[in-house]
Amino acid sequence: MEIAKEKLQTSFDFVDGVDPKSCYMQKFRLYETLSRFYMIGRDKNRTFWRVLKIDRSEASELNVVEDPTLYTEIECCDILRRIHEGNKSTGGLKFVTTCYGIIGFVKFLEPFYMLLITKRRKIGTICGHTIYAITKSEMIPIPHPSVRTRLAYSKDENRYKRLLCSMDLTKDFFYSYSYNIMLSLQKNLSDHNYKGQLLYETLFVWNEFLTRGIRNNLQNTSWTVALVYGFFIQVKLSTAGREFDFILIARRSRHYAGTRYLKRGVNERGRVANDVETEQIVFADACDGSPMQISSVVQIRGSIPLFWSQEASPLNMKPDIILSPKDAQYEATRLHFENLVKRYGNPIIILNLIKTREKKPRETILRAEFANAVKVINQDLSRDERLRFLHWDLHRHSRRSKATNVLGQLGKVASFALNLTGIFYCPVTPNMRQEGLFPYSYSENNNVIDESVVEQESITMSLMNHSGDDEIKDSSVKPKLLQKGVLRTNCIDCLDRTNVAQYAYGLVALGRQLQALGFIESLRIDLDNPLAKEVMTAYESMGDKLAFQYGGSAAHNKIFSERRGQWKAAAQSQELIRTLQRYYNNTYLDGTKQKTINIFLGHFQPQLGKPALWELDSDQHYNLGSHGPNLTDRIDGSFIRRSQSDGNILGESEATIRNLHAPDCPHSSENPDKQSLLESTSDIIACGSSICDCRQVFGGMGKDQYCESDHICYEEHGDACDCSNFLDVDWLSSSGNSCEEELLERSVSISSDNIVNELMTEVPASESGPILKERRRSEGDLKKDGKYTDKFESWVTHGEILYV
């Protein structure tokens, strides 16, 4: 992308006593002449107006210039009148559309297109800051038709447009002008050092690539909005006659993003598939001059950070799990957890929900390898930094126990995790303003706030700088609390079982949040409490949305269905439909969906003379793009569907990807023998007592309509999600919850067939001999006689590997 840069001295003069740097433009009007687009932007209070000029005389270049002057409304109208008078000979100045921000600019083969939000709706408010969703968007070509060549109307150009238009921005994208919705509340109320353009470079801004050109040229983000993809819901709840706001946010990472079978495991940079941060915010409005109180807690989900894959097949509803031997030293896994520490601090608590026993080893392959990876990584860490790993077979427990018992057990795990990480709580002064967040300082150590401050002082927070007379003097206000560390939950898809566990964690966390706000005295919220049902509904909706995005259907959650008292036969019929829907999407539609994501995120950029995206096999374009040296070309053939994401992990350097392809790797052969597998599993067995038992950016139009009009529009349409459950008919389930035989058997790399003779039927790789006896002896190790066992407490305290 070439953008003509004009060095203009920006004038930030005050208009009517207001500093424009602390205001946000929220409404824009787009006009056009033969040679230029003019975008007029203003703030919400109509305090100042600014002008952006976009040249239309170049067929394949983007020239954007920002007028540095701040105008009044009268002055702006006068400018538009003079532009119209000066262009009368060529048609004058014409109004194009009203919009609410620029999504970005994109180029395929010739012209640039401008993506605009033309309709929005309010979906929530955080501390007075409004959160919006998109209800209509437009894609407008920049060059005037008179300067475009035939290439702008070619079949390939139109096909790329159709691909981009299959990304539905009216579903699950949200943004805010004044609140950094891509960051957690704790980071927003802290000096996180993310401001301006740095906010766009974080994990959760999906239009970072689309806005990169204009941001770099103007050196500001005044005209663009940062889109977050995932889930947002805000509801009013009450307890003991007092109302509070409950917000649930899911932020999907743009790194290594994609669909279920095309993005699995981890890549060389330590980024995992289906990486989602979930934040639960609770606050109560301030009254009688007392400070507003607000609390949040963050948890995450993500694919098992190993090199593994599954390939969708029309003949196999449950593909084999293929484990690659390429990273024997677990360098990518180590990178992943190092990044989590940089994002959240220590401790990192891993809740692994995959199966313990299978007739044919599938999930147990990953379970054994994941446990060994954690063991190897922990050997190089101090006790305080050690990863806490808990394996809890949710599938087995849900088949043996009622939903209430399963959620109760998960609640105990959540309680211990919260004892380690804590929650974020902070009183906020009532004189809130819309312009920004008052910073409080992080320490430089892993972006975690100094613990010595946490326990000693009460904090006065405001949403912008205010006078020193606003200090909180209410002795009833509790000192601030800060979350340090995070719970990371996974199953195979990180959709179905993971969502149940995240609900259990969220419910336990809600009790602590409400106690911090002074709403309840006890930490515990009973599962039969109306609040528990409301929270379950929110988490169920989130699970459905995330499952649609990654898996192609609503989530499978038998536990939620049972808690609601849904008729079992009806639930199974519903789940059968969802299973078939997921299978169809994964097999026939996900390839196109992955290409759309790659275009939107800039992972593939079309070039004349290069193969088109649809001429490549899945993600082969990573070897052809302009991203510099790429490690993907060294991946074996079975991993051709995997791709490496663009962008940077915090604090990451290329040097950290050093040992992934070491020639002396003991597992580097294309056909690994059985002994290599036995060596990896024996490491776990040898642990002895250390291991305890236990559609469309602008879619909705006809297929051929994209080429008939310059302006492509899309208005929101609703697709209601039903309640989510998982299927008991195991052999049909494609969610990783089955224990039946496969429909077809394949052998690629280290697959199920390679090791079926090495593992005892229905006995996982890490459980044989004394360890198996130990596990049978301690099935109830989580809790006995109303008390937590020493082994469970040892896991929490010292980070031992625990199986329950």
Short mmCIF file of N, CA and C in Angstrom, two decimals, residues 250-392:
data_model
loop_
_atom_site.label_atom_id
_atom_site.label_comp_id
_atom_site.label_asym_id
_atom_site.label_seq_id
_atom_site.Cartn_x
_atom_site.Cartn_y
_atom_site.Cartn_z
N ALA A 250 -16.51 -11.59 25.44
CA ALA A 250 -15.55 -12.56 24.90
C ALA A 250 -14.81 -11.87 23.76
N ARG A 251 -13.48 -11.88 23.84
CA ARG A 251 -12.64 -11.26 22.81
C ARG A 251 -11.83 -12.35 22.11
N ARG A 252 -12.05 -12.49 20.81
CA ARG A 252 -11.35 -13.53 20.04
C ARG A 252 -10.06 -12.95 19.47
N SER A 253 -8.96 -13.66 19.65
CA SER A 253 -7.68 -13.19 19.15
C SER A 253 -7.64 -13.25 17.62
N ARG A 254 -7.00 -12.25 17.02
CA ARG A 254 -6.84 -12.24 15.56
C ARG A 254 -5.63 -13.08 15.14
N HIS A 255 -4.79 -13.46 16.08
CA HIS A 255 -3.63 -14.28 15.75
C HIS A 255 -4.03 -15.74 15.61
N TYR A 256 -3.57 -16.37 14.58
CA TYR A 256 -3.85 -17.78 14.30
C TYR A 256 -5.36 -18.05 14.31
N ALA A 257 -6.09 -17.11 13.73
CA ALA A 257 -7.56 -17.17 13.73
C ALA A 257 -8.05 -18.01 12.56
N GLY A 258 -9.15 -18.69 12.77
CA GLY A 258 -9.71 -19.47 11.68
C GLY A 258 -10.79 -20.41 12.14
N THR A 259 -10.99 -21.45 11.36
CA THR A 259 -12.08 -22.39 11.60
C THR A 259 -11.55 -23.68 12.24
N ARG A 260 -12.46 -24.49 12.66
CA ARG A 260 -12.19 -25.60 13.57
C ARG A 260 -11.10 -26.55 13.10
N TYR A 261 -11.25 -27.15 11.91
CA TYR A 261 -10.27 -28.14 11.48
C TYR A 261 -9.08 -27.52 10.74
N LEU A 262 -9.19 -26.25 10.37
CA LEU A 262 -8.09 -25.60 9.67
C LEU A 262 -7.15 -24.86 10.61
N LYS A 263 -7.57 -24.68 11.83
CA LYS A 263 -6.72 -24.04 12.84
C LYS A 263 -6.82 -24.86 14.13
N ARG A 264 -5.76 -25.60 14.40
CA ARG A 264 -5.70 -26.45 15.59
C ARG A 264 -4.37 -26.21 16.30
N GLY A 265 -4.36 -26.40 17.60
CA GLY A 265 -3.11 -26.41 18.34
C GLY A 265 -2.41 -25.07 18.36
N VAL A 266 -1.08 -25.11 18.21
CA VAL A 266 -0.23 -23.94 18.35
C VAL A 266 0.59 -23.75 17.07
N ASN A 267 1.04 -22.52 16.81
CA ASN A 267 1.98 -22.32 15.72
C ASN A 267 3.36 -21.98 16.27
N GLU A 268 4.32 -21.71 15.40
CA GLU A 268 5.70 -21.54 15.82
C GLU A 268 5.91 -20.35 16.74
N ARG A 269 5.02 -19.39 16.70
CA ARG A 269 5.15 -18.20 17.52
C ARG A 269 4.44 -18.33 18.88
N GLY A 270 3.92 -19.50 19.15
CA GLY A 270 3.25 -19.70 20.42
C GLY A 270 1.81 -19.24 20.45
N ARG A 271 1.25 -18.94 19.32
CA ARG A 271 -0.16 -18.54 19.25
C ARG A 271 -1.03 -19.77 19.05
N VAL A 272 -2.14 -19.81 19.75
CA VAL A 272 -3.00 -20.99 19.66
C VAL A 272 -4.29 -20.68 18.94
N ALA A 273 -4.90 -21.71 18.40
CA ALA A 273 -6.20 -21.57 17.74
C ALA A 273 -7.29 -21.32 18.78
N ASN A 274 -8.35 -20.69 18.35
CA ASN A 274 -9.53 -20.44 19.20
C ASN A 274 -9.13 -19.81 20.53
N ASP A 275 -8.26 -18.81 20.47
CA ASP A 275 -7.79 -18.09 21.64
C ASP A 275 -8.81 -17.00 21.99
N VAL A 276 -9.49 -17.15 23.11
CA VAL A 276 -10.57 -16.23 23.49
C VAL A 276 -10.39 -15.80 24.94
N GLU A 277 -10.43 -14.51 25.17
CA GLU A 277 -10.40 -13.96 26.53
C GLU A 277 -11.82 -13.62 26.95
N THR A 278 -12.23 -14.13 28.09
CA THR A 278 -13.57 -13.88 28.62
C THR A 278 -13.47 -13.00 29.86
N GLU A 279 -14.22 -11.90 29.87
CA GLU A 279 -14.20 -10.99 31.01
C GLU A 279 -15.62 -10.83 31.55
N GLN A 280 -15.76 -10.93 32.85
CA GLN A 280 -17.04 -10.77 33.54
C GLN A 280 -16.96 -9.51 34.40
N ILE A 281 -17.80 -8.53 34.09
CA ILE A 281 -17.78 -7.24 34.78
C ILE A 281 -19.07 -7.07 35.56
N VAL A 282 -18.95 -6.62 36.80
CA VAL A 282 -20.11 -6.34 37.65
C VAL A 282 -19.93 -4.96 38.25
N PHE A 283 -20.96 -4.12 38.15
CA PHE A 283 -20.88 -2.80 38.78
C PHE A 283 -22.26 -2.33 39.19
N ALA A 284 -22.26 -1.45 40.17
CA ALA A 284 -23.50 -0.84 40.65
C ALA A 284 -23.36 0.67 40.53
N ASP A 285 -24.43 1.32 40.13
CA ASP A 285 -24.40 2.77 39.96
C ASP A 285 -24.15 3.46 41.30
N ALA A 286 -23.42 4.57 41.23
CA ALA A 286 -23.15 5.35 42.43
C ALA A 286 -24.41 6.07 42.88
N CYS A 287 -24.55 6.25 44.18
CA CYS A 287 -25.70 6.97 44.72
C CYS A 287 -25.28 7.74 45.97
N ASP A 288 -25.96 8.84 46.23
CA ASP A 288 -25.73 9.66 47.42
C ASP A 288 -24.27 10.11 47.53
N GLY A 289 -23.65 10.35 46.38
CA GLY A 289 -22.28 10.85 46.41
C GLY A 289 -21.22 9.83 46.72
N SER A 290 -21.62 8.60 46.96
CA SER A 290 -20.63 7.56 47.26
C SER A 290 -19.98 7.10 45.96
N PRO A 291 -18.80 6.52 46.04
CA PRO A 291 -18.13 6.10 44.81
C PRO A 291 -18.82 4.91 44.16
N MET A 292 -18.77 4.91 42.86
CA MET A 292 -19.24 3.75 42.11
C MET A 292 -18.27 2.60 42.35
N GLN A 293 -18.79 1.39 42.48
CA GLN A 293 -17.95 0.22 42.70
C GLN A 293 -18.05 -0.71 41.50
N ILE A 294 -16.92 -1.20 41.04
CA ILE A 294 -16.90 -2.02 39.84
C ILE A 294 -15.87 -3.14 40.03
N SER A 295 -16.18 -4.29 39.46
CA SER A 295 -15.30 -5.46 39.60
C SER A 295 -15.29 -6.24 38.29
N SER A 296 -14.16 -6.88 38.02
CA SER A 296 -14.08 -7.73 36.83
C SER A 296 -13.19 -8.93 37.12
N VAL A 297 -13.37 -9.97 36.35
CA VAL A 297 -12.51 -11.15 36.43
C VAL A 297 -12.33 -11.68 35.02
N VAL A 298 -11.12 -12.13 34.71
CA VAL A 298 -10.78 -12.58 33.37
C VAL A 298 -10.37 -14.05 33.42
N GLN A 299 -10.84 -14.80 32.44
CA GLN A 299 -10.40 -16.17 32.21
C GLN A 299 -10.21 -16.35 30.72
N ILE A 300 -9.50 -17.39 30.31
CA ILE A 300 -9.22 -17.57 28.89
C ILE A 300 -9.46 -19.02 28.48
N ARG A 301 -9.62 -19.21 27.19
CA ARG A 301 -9.67 -20.54 26.59
C ARG A 301 -8.75 -20.54 25.37
N GLY A 302 -8.28 -21.69 24.98
CA GLY A 302 -7.42 -21.79 23.81
C GLY A 302 -7.08 -23.23 23.52
N SER A 303 -6.81 -23.53 22.27
CA SER A 303 -6.49 -24.89 21.84
C SER A 303 -5.27 -25.41 22.59
N ILE A 304 -5.19 -26.73 22.71
CA ILE A 304 -4.05 -27.36 23.39
C ILE A 304 -2.77 -26.94 22.67
N PRO A 305 -1.82 -26.32 23.37
CA PRO A 305 -0.65 -25.71 22.70
C PRO A 305 0.41 -26.73 22.30
N LEU A 306 0.03 -27.63 21.42
CA LEU A 306 0.94 -28.61 20.81
C LEU A 306 0.73 -28.56 19.31
N PHE A 307 1.65 -29.14 18.56
CA PHE A 307 1.46 -29.22 17.11
C PHE A 307 0.62 -30.44 16.79
N TRP A 308 -0.67 -30.21 16.56
CA TRP A 308 -1.57 -31.29 16.23
C TRP A 308 -2.63 -30.78 15.28
N SER A 309 -3.31 -31.68 14.62
CA SER A 309 -4.30 -31.27 13.63
C SER A 309 -5.34 -32.38 13.43
N GLN A 310 -6.41 -31.99 12.76
CA GLN A 310 -7.43 -32.92 12.26
C GLN A 310 -7.84 -32.44 10.89
N GLU A 311 -8.11 -33.35 9.98
CA GLU A 311 -8.50 -32.97 8.64
C GLU A 311 -9.93 -33.41 8.38
N ALA A 312 -10.77 -32.44 8.02
CA ALA A 312 -12.18 -32.74 7.76
C ALA A 312 -12.30 -33.65 6.54
N SER A 313 -13.23 -34.57 6.62
CA SER A 313 -13.45 -35.50 5.52
C SER A 313 -14.94 -35.79 5.38
N PRO A 314 -15.46 -35.84 4.15
CA PRO A 314 -16.87 -36.19 3.96
C PRO A 314 -17.20 -37.60 4.44
N LEU A 315 -16.18 -38.44 4.56
CA LEU A 315 -16.40 -39.84 4.92
C LEU A 315 -16.17 -40.12 6.40
N ASN A 316 -15.75 -39.12 7.15
CA ASN A 316 -15.41 -39.36 8.55
C ASN A 316 -15.88 -38.18 9.39
N MET A 317 -16.88 -38.39 10.22
CA MET A 317 -17.41 -37.32 11.05
C MET A 317 -16.50 -37.01 12.22
N LYS A 318 -15.58 -37.92 12.54
CA LYS A 318 -14.65 -37.71 13.65
C LYS A 318 -13.25 -38.02 13.18
N PRO A 319 -12.57 -37.07 12.57
CA PRO A 319 -11.23 -37.33 12.04
C PRO A 319 -10.24 -37.71 13.14
N ASP A 320 -9.22 -38.46 12.75
CA ASP A 320 -8.15 -38.79 13.68
C ASP A 320 -7.45 -37.53 14.16
N ILE A 321 -6.93 -37.59 15.36
CA ILE A 321 -6.08 -36.53 15.87
C ILE A 321 -4.64 -36.85 15.46
N ILE A 322 -4.00 -35.94 14.77
CA ILE A 322 -2.66 -36.14 14.25
C ILE A 322 -1.70 -35.29 15.07
N LEU A 323 -0.82 -35.95 15.80
CA LEU A 323 0.16 -35.26 16.65
C LEU A 323 1.50 -35.23 15.94
N SER A 324 2.04 -34.04 15.72
CA SER A 324 3.32 -33.91 15.02
C SER A 324 4.48 -34.02 16.01
N PRO A 325 5.57 -34.67 15.61
CA PRO A 325 6.73 -34.80 16.49
C PRO A 325 7.74 -33.68 16.30
N LYS A 326 7.38 -32.59 15.63
CA LYS A 326 8.34 -31.59 15.19
C LYS A 326 8.95 -30.77 16.33
N ASP A 327 8.29 -30.69 17.48
CA ASP A 327 8.76 -29.80 18.55
C ASP A 327 8.99 -30.59 19.83
N ALA A 328 10.02 -31.41 19.81
CA ALA A 328 10.26 -32.31 20.94
C ALA A 328 10.60 -31.57 22.22
N GLN A 329 11.15 -30.36 22.09
CA GLN A 329 11.53 -29.59 23.27
C GLN A 329 10.43 -28.64 23.73
N TYR A 330 9.30 -28.67 23.06
CA TYR A 330 8.12 -27.88 23.44
C TYR A 330 8.44 -26.38 23.45
N GLU A 331 9.21 -25.92 22.44
CA GLU A 331 9.54 -24.50 22.39
C GLU A 331 8.31 -23.65 22.12
N ALA A 332 7.44 -24.07 21.20
CA ALA A 332 6.23 -23.30 20.90
C ALA A 332 5.29 -23.29 22.10
N THR A 333 5.19 -24.41 22.79
CA THR A 333 4.36 -24.48 24.00
C THR A 333 4.91 -23.54 25.06
N ARG A 334 6.20 -23.51 25.20
CA ARG A 334 6.85 -22.62 26.17
C ARG A 334 6.58 -21.16 25.81
N LEU A 335 6.70 -20.83 24.51
CA LEU A 335 6.41 -19.47 24.06
C LEU A 335 4.99 -19.06 24.41
N HIS A 336 4.07 -19.98 24.23
CA HIS A 336 2.67 -19.68 24.52
C HIS A 336 2.48 -19.29 25.98
N PHE A 337 3.03 -20.07 26.88
CA PHE A 337 2.84 -19.78 28.30
C PHE A 337 3.65 -18.56 28.75
N GLU A 338 4.77 -18.31 28.11
CA GLU A 338 5.50 -17.09 28.41
C GLU A 338 4.67 -15.86 28.03
N ASN A 339 3.98 -15.96 26.91
CA ASN A 339 3.12 -14.85 26.50
C ASN A 339 1.96 -14.65 27.46
N LEU A 340 1.39 -15.75 27.96
CA LEU A 340 0.31 -15.63 28.93
C LEU A 340 0.78 -14.93 30.19
N VAL A 341 2.01 -15.22 30.61
CA VAL A 341 2.56 -14.55 31.80
C VAL A 341 2.70 -13.06 31.53
N LYS A 342 3.13 -12.69 30.33
CA LYS A 342 3.27 -11.28 30.00
C LYS A 342 1.91 -10.58 29.96
N ARG A 343 0.89 -11.32 29.56
CA ARG A 343 -0.44 -10.72 29.47
C ARG A 343 -1.14 -10.65 30.83
N TYR A 344 -0.95 -11.68 31.65
CA TYR A 344 -1.77 -11.78 32.86
C TYR A 344 -0.96 -11.91 34.15
N GLY A 345 0.32 -12.19 34.06
CA GLY A 345 1.11 -12.43 35.26
C GLY A 345 0.99 -13.87 35.73
N ASN A 346 1.66 -14.19 36.82
CA ASN A 346 1.59 -15.53 37.42
C ASN A 346 0.57 -15.55 38.55
N PRO A 347 -0.03 -16.71 38.84
CA PRO A 347 0.20 -18.02 38.23
C PRO A 347 -0.68 -18.25 37.01
N ILE A 348 -0.23 -19.17 36.15
CA ILE A 348 -1.04 -19.67 35.03
C ILE A 348 -1.60 -21.02 35.46
N ILE A 349 -2.91 -21.12 35.53
CA ILE A 349 -3.59 -22.34 35.97
C ILE A 349 -4.24 -22.98 34.76
N ILE A 350 -3.92 -24.23 34.50
CA ILE A 350 -4.42 -24.94 33.32
C ILE A 350 -5.47 -25.95 33.77
N LEU A 351 -6.67 -25.82 33.23
CA LEU A 351 -7.73 -26.79 33.47
C LEU A 351 -7.98 -27.55 32.18
N ASN A 352 -7.55 -28.79 32.13
CA ASN A 352 -7.62 -29.63 30.93
C ASN A 352 -8.78 -30.60 31.08
N LEU A 353 -9.77 -30.51 30.20
CA LEU A 353 -11.03 -31.24 30.36
C LEU A 353 -11.15 -32.45 29.45
N ILE A 354 -10.09 -32.82 28.73
CA ILE A 354 -10.23 -33.90 27.75
C ILE A 354 -10.29 -35.27 28.44
N LYS A 355 -10.56 -36.28 27.66
CA LYS A 355 -10.88 -37.60 28.20
C LYS A 355 -9.68 -38.30 28.81
N THR A 356 -10.01 -39.12 29.80
CA THR A 356 -9.00 -39.96 30.46
C THR A 356 -8.95 -41.35 29.86
N ARG A 357 -10.09 -41.86 29.40
CA ARG A 357 -10.17 -43.22 28.87
C ARG A 357 -10.91 -43.21 27.55
N GLU A 358 -10.42 -44.02 26.62
CA GLU A 358 -11.07 -44.19 25.33
C GLU A 358 -10.84 -45.61 24.83
N LYS A 359 -11.80 -46.14 24.11
CA LYS A 359 -11.61 -47.46 23.50
C LYS A 359 -10.53 -47.39 22.43
N LYS A 360 -10.53 -46.30 21.69
CA LYS A 360 -9.49 -46.06 20.70
C LYS A 360 -8.83 -44.74 21.04
N PRO A 361 -7.55 -44.72 21.30
CA PRO A 361 -6.90 -43.49 21.77
C PRO A 361 -7.00 -42.35 20.76
N ARG A 362 -7.57 -41.26 21.19
CA ARG A 362 -7.62 -40.03 20.40
C ARG A 362 -7.24 -38.86 21.30
N GLU A 363 -8.18 -38.48 22.16
CA GLU A 363 -7.90 -37.38 23.07
C GLU A 363 -6.79 -37.72 24.06
N THR A 364 -6.70 -39.00 24.44
CA THR A 364 -5.68 -39.39 25.41
C THR A 364 -4.27 -39.21 24.87
N ILE A 365 -4.12 -39.20 23.55
CA ILE A 365 -2.82 -38.92 22.95
C ILE A 365 -2.38 -37.51 23.34
N LEU A 366 -3.28 -36.57 23.19
CA LEU A 366 -2.97 -35.18 23.51
C LEU A 366 -2.84 -34.99 25.02
N ARG A 367 -3.65 -35.72 25.77
CA ARG A 367 -3.58 -35.57 27.23
C ARG A 367 -2.21 -35.93 27.76
N ALA A 368 -1.68 -37.06 27.28
CA ALA A 368 -0.37 -37.50 27.74
C ALA A 368 0.72 -36.53 27.31
N GLU A 369 0.64 -36.08 26.05
CA GLU A 369 1.67 -35.17 25.54
C GLU A 369 1.61 -33.80 26.21
N PHE A 370 0.40 -33.30 26.48
CA PHE A 370 0.24 -32.01 27.13
C PHE A 370 0.81 -32.07 28.56
N ALA A 371 0.49 -33.15 29.26
CA ALA A 371 1.02 -33.30 30.62
C ALA A 371 2.55 -33.35 30.61
N ASN A 372 3.11 -34.05 29.63
CA ASN A 372 4.57 -34.13 29.54
C ASN A 372 5.18 -32.77 29.22
N ALA A 373 4.50 -32.00 28.35
CA ALA A 373 5.00 -30.66 28.00
C ALA A 373 5.04 -29.77 29.23
N VAL A 374 3.99 -29.81 30.04
CA VAL A 374 3.95 -29.00 31.26
C VAL A 374 5.05 -29.43 32.21
N LYS A 375 5.25 -30.74 32.32
CA LYS A 375 6.30 -31.26 33.21
C LYS A 375 7.68 -30.75 32.77
N VAL A 376 7.95 -30.80 31.46
CA VAL A 376 9.25 -30.35 30.95
C VAL A 376 9.43 -28.85 31.18
N ILE A 377 8.39 -28.07 30.91
CA ILE A 377 8.48 -26.62 31.08
C ILE A 377 8.68 -26.26 32.55
N ASN A 378 7.97 -26.95 33.43
CA ASN A 378 8.07 -26.65 34.87
C ASN A 378 9.46 -26.92 35.44
N GLN A 379 10.21 -27.80 34.80
CA GLN A 379 11.55 -28.11 35.29
C GLN A 379 12.46 -26.89 35.26
N ASP A 380 12.17 -25.93 34.38
CA ASP A 380 13.00 -24.74 34.23
C ASP A 380 12.42 -23.53 34.96
N LEU A 381 11.35 -23.73 35.70
CA LEU A 381 10.69 -22.60 36.37
C LEU A 381 10.82 -22.72 37.88
N SER A 382 10.83 -21.58 38.53
CA SER A 382 10.81 -21.59 39.99
C SER A 382 9.45 -22.02 40.48
N ARG A 383 9.35 -22.32 41.78
CA ARG A 383 8.08 -22.80 42.32
C ARG A 383 6.97 -21.77 42.12
N ASP A 384 7.25 -20.49 42.30
CA ASP A 384 6.24 -19.45 42.15
C ASP A 384 5.79 -19.30 40.70
N GLU A 385 6.67 -19.61 39.76
CA GLU A 385 6.35 -19.43 38.34
C GLU A 385 5.80 -20.69 37.70
N ARG A 386 5.77 -21.79 38.43
CA ARG A 386 5.39 -23.08 37.87
C ARG A 386 3.94 -23.08 37.39
N LEU A 387 3.71 -23.73 36.26
CA LEU A 387 2.36 -23.89 35.71
C LEU A 387 1.57 -24.85 36.59
N ARG A 388 0.35 -24.46 36.94
CA ARG A 388 -0.55 -25.36 37.67
C ARG A 388 -1.41 -26.11 36.67
N PHE A 389 -1.30 -27.42 36.64
CA PHE A 389 -1.99 -28.22 35.63
C PHE A 389 -2.97 -29.17 36.32
N LEU A 390 -4.23 -29.06 35.97
CA LEU A 390 -5.26 -29.96 36.50
C LEU A 390 -5.99 -30.62 35.35
N HIS A 391 -5.97 -31.95 35.33
CA HIS A 391 -6.75 -32.67 34.34
C HIS A 391 -8.04 -33.16 35.00
N TRP A 392 -9.17 -32.82 34.41
CA TRP A 392 -10.47 -33.20 34.97
C TRP A 392 -11.36 -33.64 33.82
#
